[in-house]
Coordinates of N, CA and C and ligand atoms in Angstrom, one line a residue:
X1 N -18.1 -23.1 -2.7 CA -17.5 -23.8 -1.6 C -18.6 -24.1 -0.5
X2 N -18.6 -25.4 0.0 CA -19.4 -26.0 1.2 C -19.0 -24.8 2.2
X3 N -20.3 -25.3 3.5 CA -19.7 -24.4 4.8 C -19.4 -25.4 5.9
X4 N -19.8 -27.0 4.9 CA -19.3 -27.9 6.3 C -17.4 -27.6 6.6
X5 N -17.3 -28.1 7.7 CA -15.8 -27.6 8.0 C -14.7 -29.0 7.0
X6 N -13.9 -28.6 6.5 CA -12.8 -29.5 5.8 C -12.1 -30.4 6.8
X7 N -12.0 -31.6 6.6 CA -11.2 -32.4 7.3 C -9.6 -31.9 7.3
X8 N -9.2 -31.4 8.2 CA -8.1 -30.7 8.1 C -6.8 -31.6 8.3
X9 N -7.0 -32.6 9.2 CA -6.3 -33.6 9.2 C -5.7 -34.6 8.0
X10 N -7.1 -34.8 7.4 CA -6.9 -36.1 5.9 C -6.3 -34.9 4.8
X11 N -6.7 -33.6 4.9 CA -6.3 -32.3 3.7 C -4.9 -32.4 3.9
X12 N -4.3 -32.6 5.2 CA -3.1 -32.2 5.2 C -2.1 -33.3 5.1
X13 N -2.4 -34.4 4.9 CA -1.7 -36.0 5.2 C -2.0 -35.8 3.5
X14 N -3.2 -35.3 2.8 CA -3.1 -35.8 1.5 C -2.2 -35.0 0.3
X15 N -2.2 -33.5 1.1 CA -1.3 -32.6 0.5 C -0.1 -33.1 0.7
X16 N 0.5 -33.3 1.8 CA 2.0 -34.2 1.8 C 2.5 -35.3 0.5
X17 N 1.2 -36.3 0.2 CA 1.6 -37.2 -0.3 C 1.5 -37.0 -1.8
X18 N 0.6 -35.8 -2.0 CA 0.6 -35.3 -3.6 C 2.4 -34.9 -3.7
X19 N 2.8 -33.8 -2.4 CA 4.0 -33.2 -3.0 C 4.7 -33.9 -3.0
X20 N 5.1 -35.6 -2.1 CA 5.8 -36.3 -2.7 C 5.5 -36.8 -4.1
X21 N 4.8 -37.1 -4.7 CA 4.5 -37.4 -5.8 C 4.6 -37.1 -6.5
X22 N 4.8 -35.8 -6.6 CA 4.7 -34.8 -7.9 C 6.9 -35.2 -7.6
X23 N 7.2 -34.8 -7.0 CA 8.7 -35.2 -6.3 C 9.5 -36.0 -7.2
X24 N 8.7 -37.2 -6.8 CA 8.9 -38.8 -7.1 C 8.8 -38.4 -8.9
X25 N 7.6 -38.3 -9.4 CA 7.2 -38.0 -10.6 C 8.4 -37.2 -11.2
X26 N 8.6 -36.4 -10.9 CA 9.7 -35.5 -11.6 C 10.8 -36.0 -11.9
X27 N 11.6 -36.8 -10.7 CA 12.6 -37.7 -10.9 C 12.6 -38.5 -12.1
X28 N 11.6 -39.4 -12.2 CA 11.2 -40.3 -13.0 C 11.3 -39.7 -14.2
X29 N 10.6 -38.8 -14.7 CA 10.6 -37.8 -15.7 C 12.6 -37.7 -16.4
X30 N 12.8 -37.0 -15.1 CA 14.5 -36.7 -15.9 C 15.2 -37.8 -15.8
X31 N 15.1 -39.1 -15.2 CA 15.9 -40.1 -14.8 C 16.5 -40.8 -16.6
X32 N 15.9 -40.5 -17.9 CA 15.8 -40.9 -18.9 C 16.9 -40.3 -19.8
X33 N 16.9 -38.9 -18.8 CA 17.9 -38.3 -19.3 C 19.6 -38.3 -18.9
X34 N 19.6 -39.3 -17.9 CA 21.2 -39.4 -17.1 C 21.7 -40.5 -17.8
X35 N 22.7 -40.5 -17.9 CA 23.7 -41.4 -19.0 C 23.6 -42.5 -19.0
X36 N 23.2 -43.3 -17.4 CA 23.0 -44.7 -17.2 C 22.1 -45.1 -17.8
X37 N 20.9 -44.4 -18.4 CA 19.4 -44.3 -19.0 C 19.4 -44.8 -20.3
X38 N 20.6 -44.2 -20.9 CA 20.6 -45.0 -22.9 C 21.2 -46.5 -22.1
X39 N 22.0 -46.8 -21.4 CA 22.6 -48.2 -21.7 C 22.1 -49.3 -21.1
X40 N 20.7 -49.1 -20.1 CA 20.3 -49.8 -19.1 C 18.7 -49.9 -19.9
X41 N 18.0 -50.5 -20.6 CA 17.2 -50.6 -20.9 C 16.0 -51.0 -20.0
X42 N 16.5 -52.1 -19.0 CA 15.6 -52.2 -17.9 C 15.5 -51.3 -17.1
X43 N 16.4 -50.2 -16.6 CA 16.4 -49.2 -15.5 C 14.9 -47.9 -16.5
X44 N 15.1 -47.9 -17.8 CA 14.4 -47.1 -18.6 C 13.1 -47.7 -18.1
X45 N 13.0 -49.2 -18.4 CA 11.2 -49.6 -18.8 C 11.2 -49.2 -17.1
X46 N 11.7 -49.4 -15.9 CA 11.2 -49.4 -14.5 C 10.5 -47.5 -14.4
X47 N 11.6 -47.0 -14.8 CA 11.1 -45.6 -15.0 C 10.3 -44.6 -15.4
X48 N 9.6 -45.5 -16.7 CA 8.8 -45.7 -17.7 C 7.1 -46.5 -16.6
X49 N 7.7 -47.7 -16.3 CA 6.6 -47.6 -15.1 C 6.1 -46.9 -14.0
X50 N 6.9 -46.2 -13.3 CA 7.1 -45.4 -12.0 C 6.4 -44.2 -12.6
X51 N 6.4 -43.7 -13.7 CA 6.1 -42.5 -13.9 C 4.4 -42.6 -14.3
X52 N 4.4 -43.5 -15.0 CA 2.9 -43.8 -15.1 C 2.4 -44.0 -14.1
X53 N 2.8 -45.1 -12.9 CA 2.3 -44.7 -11.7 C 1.8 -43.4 -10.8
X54 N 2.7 -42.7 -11.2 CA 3.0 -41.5 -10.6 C 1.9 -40.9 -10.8
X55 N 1.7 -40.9 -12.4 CA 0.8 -39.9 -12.8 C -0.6 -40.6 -12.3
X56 N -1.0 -41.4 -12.7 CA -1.9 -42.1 -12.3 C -2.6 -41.7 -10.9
X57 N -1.6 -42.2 -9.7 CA -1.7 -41.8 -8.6 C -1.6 -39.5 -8.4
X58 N -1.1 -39.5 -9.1 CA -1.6 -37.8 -9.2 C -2.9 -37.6 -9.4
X59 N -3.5 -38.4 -10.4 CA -4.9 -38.1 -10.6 C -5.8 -38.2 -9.7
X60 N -5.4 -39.1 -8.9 CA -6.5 -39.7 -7.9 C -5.9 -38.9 -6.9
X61 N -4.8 -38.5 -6.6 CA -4.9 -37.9 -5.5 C -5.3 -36.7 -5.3
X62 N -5.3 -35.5 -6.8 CA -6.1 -34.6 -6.6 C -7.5 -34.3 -6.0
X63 N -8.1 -35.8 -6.9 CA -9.0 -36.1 -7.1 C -9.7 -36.2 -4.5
X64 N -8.9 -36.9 -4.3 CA -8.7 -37.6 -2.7 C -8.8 -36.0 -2.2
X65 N -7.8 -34.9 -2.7 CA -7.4 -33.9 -1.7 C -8.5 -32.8 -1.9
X66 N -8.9 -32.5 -3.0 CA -10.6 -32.0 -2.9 C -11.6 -32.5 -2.7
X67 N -11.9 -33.7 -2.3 CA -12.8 -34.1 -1.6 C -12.0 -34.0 0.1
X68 N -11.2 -33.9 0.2 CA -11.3 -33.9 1.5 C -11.6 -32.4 2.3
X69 N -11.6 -31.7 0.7 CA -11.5 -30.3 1.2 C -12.6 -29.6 1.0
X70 N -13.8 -30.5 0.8 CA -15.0 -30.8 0.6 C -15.2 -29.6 -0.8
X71 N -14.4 -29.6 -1.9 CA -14.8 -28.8 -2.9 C -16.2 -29.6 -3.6
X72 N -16.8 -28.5 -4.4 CA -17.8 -29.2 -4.9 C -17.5 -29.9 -6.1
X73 N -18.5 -31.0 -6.3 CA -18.3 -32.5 -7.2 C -17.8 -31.7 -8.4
X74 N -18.7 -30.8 -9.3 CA -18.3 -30.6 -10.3 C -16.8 -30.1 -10.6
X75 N -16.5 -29.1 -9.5 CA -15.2 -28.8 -9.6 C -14.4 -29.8 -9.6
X76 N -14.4 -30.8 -8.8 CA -13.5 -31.9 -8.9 C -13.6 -32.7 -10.0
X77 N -14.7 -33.0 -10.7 CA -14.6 -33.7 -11.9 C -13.4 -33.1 -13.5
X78 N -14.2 -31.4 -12.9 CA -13.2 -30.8 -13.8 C -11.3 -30.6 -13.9
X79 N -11.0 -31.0 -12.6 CA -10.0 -30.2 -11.7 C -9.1 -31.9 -12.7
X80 N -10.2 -33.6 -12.4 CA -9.8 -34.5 -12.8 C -9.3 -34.4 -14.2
X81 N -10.4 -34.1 -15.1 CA -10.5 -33.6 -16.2 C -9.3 -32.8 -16.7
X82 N -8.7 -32.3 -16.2 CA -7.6 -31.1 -16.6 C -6.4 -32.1 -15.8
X83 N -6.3 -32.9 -15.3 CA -4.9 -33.7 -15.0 C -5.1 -34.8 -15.8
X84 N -5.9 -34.9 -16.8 CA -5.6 -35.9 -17.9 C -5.0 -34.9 -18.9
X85 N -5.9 -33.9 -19.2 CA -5.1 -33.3 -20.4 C -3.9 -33.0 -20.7
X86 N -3.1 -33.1 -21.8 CA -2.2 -32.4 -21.7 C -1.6 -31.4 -21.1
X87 N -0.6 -31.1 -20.8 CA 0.1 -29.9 -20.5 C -0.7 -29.2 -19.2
X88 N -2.0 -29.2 -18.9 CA -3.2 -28.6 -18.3 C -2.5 -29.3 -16.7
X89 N -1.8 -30.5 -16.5 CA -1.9 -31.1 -15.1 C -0.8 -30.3 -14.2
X90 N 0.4 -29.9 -14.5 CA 1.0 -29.3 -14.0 C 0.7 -27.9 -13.5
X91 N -0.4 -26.9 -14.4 CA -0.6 -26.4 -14.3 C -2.2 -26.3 -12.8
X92 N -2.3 -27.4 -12.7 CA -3.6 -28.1 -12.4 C -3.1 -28.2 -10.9
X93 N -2.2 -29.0 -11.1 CA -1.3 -29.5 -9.6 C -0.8 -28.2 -9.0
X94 N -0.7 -27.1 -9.3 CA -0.3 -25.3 -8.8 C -1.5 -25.3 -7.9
X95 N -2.7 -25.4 -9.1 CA -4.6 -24.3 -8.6 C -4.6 -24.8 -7.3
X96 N -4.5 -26.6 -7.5 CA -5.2 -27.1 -6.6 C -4.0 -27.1 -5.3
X97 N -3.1 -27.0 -5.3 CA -1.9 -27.3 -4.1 C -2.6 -25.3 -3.4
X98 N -2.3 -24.7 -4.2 CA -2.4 -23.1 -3.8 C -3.7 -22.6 -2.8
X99 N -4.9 -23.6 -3.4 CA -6.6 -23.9 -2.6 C -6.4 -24.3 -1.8
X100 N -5.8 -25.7 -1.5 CA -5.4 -26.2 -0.3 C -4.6 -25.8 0.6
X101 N -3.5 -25.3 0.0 CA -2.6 -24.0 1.5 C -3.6 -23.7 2.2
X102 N -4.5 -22.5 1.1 CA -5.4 -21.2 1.4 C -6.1 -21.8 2.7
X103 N -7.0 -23.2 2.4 CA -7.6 -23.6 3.3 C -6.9 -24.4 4.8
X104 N -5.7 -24.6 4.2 CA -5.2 -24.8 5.8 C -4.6 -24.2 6.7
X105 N -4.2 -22.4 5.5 CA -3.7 -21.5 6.7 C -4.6 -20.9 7.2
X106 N -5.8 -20.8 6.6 CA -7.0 -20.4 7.8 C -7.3 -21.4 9.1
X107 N -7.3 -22.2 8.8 CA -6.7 -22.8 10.1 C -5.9 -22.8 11.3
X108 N -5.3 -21.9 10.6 CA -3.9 -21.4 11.8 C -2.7 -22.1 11.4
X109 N -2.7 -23.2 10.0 CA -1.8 -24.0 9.9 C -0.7 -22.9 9.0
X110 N 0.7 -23.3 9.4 CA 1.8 -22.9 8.5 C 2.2 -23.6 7.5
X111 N 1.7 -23.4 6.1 CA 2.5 -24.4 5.3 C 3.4 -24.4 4.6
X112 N 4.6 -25.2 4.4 CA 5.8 -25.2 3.9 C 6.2 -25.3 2.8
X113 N 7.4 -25.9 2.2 CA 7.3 -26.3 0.7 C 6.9 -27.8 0.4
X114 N 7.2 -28.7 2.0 CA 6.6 -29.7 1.7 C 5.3 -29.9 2.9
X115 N 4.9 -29.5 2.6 CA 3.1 -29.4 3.1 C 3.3 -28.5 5.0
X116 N 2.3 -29.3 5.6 CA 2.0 -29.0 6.7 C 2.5 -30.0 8.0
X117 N 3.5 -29.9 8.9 CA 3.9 -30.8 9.8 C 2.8 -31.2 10.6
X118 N 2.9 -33.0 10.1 CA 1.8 -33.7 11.3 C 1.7 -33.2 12.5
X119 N 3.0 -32.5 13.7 CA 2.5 -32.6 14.2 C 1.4 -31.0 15.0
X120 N 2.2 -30.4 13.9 CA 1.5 -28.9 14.0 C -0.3 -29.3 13.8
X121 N -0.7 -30.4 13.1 CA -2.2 -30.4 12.2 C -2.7 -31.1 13.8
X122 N -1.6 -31.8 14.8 CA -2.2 -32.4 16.1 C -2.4 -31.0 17.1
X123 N -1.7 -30.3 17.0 CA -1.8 -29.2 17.9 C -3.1 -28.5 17.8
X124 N -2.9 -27.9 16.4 CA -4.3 -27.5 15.9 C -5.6 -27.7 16.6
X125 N -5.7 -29.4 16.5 CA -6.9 -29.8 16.3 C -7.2 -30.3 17.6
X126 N -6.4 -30.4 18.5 CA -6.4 -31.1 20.4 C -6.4 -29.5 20.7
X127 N -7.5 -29.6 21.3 CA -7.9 -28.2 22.3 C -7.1 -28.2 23.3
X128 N -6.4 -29.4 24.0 CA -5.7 -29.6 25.3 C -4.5 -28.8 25.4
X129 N -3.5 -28.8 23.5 CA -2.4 -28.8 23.4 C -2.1 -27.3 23.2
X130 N -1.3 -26.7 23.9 CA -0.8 -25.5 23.4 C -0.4 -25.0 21.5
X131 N -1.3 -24.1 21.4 CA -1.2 -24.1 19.7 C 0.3 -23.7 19.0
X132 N 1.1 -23.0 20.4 CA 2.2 -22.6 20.0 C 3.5 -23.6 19.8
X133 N 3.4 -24.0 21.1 CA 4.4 -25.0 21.5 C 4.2 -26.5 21.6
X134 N 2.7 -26.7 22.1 CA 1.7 -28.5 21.9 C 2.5 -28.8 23.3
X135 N 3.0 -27.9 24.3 CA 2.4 -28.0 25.6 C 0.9 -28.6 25.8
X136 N 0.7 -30.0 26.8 CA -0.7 -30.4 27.4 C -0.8 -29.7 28.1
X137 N -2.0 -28.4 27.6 CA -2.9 -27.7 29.1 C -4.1 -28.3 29.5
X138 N -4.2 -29.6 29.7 CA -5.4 -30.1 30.3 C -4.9 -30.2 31.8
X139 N -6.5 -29.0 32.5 CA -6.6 -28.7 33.9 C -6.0 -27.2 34.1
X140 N -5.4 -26.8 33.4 CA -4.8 -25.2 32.9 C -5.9 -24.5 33.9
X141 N -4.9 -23.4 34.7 CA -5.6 -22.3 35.6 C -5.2 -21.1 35.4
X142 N -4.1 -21.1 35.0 CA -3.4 -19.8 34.7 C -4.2 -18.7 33.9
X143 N -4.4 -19.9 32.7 CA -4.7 -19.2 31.4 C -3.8 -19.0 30.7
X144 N -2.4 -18.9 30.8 CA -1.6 -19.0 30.1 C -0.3 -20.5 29.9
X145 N 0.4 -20.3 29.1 CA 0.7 -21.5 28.6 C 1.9 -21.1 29.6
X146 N 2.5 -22.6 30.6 CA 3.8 -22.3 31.1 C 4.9 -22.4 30.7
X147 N 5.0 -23.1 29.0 CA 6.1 -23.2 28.4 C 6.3 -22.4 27.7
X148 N 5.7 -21.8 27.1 CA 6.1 -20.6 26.0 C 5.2 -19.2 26.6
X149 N 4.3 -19.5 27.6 CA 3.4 -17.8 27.7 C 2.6 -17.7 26.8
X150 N 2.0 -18.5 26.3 CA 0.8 -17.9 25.3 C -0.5 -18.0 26.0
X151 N -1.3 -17.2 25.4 CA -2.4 -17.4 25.5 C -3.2 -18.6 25.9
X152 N -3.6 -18.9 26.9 CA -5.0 -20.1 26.3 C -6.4 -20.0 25.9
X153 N -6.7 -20.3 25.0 CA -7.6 -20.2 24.2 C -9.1 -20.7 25.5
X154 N -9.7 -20.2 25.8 CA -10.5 -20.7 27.1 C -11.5 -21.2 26.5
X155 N -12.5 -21.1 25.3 CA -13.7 -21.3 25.0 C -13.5 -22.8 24.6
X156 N -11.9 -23.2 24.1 CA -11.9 -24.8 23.6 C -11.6 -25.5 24.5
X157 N -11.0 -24.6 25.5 CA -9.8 -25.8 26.8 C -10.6 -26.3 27.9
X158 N -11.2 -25.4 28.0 CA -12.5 -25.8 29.6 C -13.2 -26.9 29.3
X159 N -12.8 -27.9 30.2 CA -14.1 -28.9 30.2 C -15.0 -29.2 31.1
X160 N -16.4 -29.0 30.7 CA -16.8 -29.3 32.3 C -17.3 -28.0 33.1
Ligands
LIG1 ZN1 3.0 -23.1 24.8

């Protein structure tokens, strides 16, 4: 692992859009199997598309969410590598979703079952905004937050 810092922002916008994906992907998957599926031949080929999309776009976005998470090249080639193979991608789509949590709850981020809330990743990352609540403490004297009482973090809030 790099020691430049991860873009915590693009990590977290990209982990959202894998877990829709994988979401969307799944549907598509069983949609073949609901009753409307044998009699509607066009509803199949659409589903039949969507899913190869899916997958498609899963590759690349693994591919999008380790680089943002600045893993090294070879890992990611491999990580690529194993969402083509068989069987290997779902199992692939776990490593790499479970890496990326790791690295955004060290961040202070809380992540869900569907990723990390935009607006918690703004709180985060604006020194101004209270980390608890995203109260604006810009000009803050207290030192504490007047909406919820927390802490302010002084080393990021002081400007000047
Ligand atoms: Zn607060």
């Amino acid at each position: 692992m790099a020691n430049r810092q991860p873009d915590i922002r693009k990590l977290a916008q990209r982990q959202r859009w894998l877990i829709w994906l994988v979401l969307i992907s799944m549907l598509t998957q069983f949609s073949p199997l609901l009753p409307w599926g044998q009699f509607h031949f066009a509803l199949l080929v659409v589903a039949g598309a969507l899913q190869i999309l899916c997958y498609v776009s899963m590759v690349v976005g693994v591919i999008l969410l380790l680089t943002a998470r600045d893993t090294h090249p070879i890992w990611i080639i491999l990580n690529a590598l194993l969402m083509i193979a068989p069987c290997a991608n779902m199992l692939t789509l776990i490593l790499v979703n479970s890496m990326v949590t790791r690295t955004l709850k060290k961040s202070g981020l809380r992540v869900g079952l569907m990723g990390v809330d935009p607006d918690e990743v703004e709180r985060i990352l604006n020194p101004d905004l209270c980390k608890t609540c995203g109260y604006n403490l810009t000009g803050n004297q207290s030192g504490t937050c007047p909406e919820c009482g927390t802490e302010v973090d002084r080393a990021s809030s002081q400007v000047g």
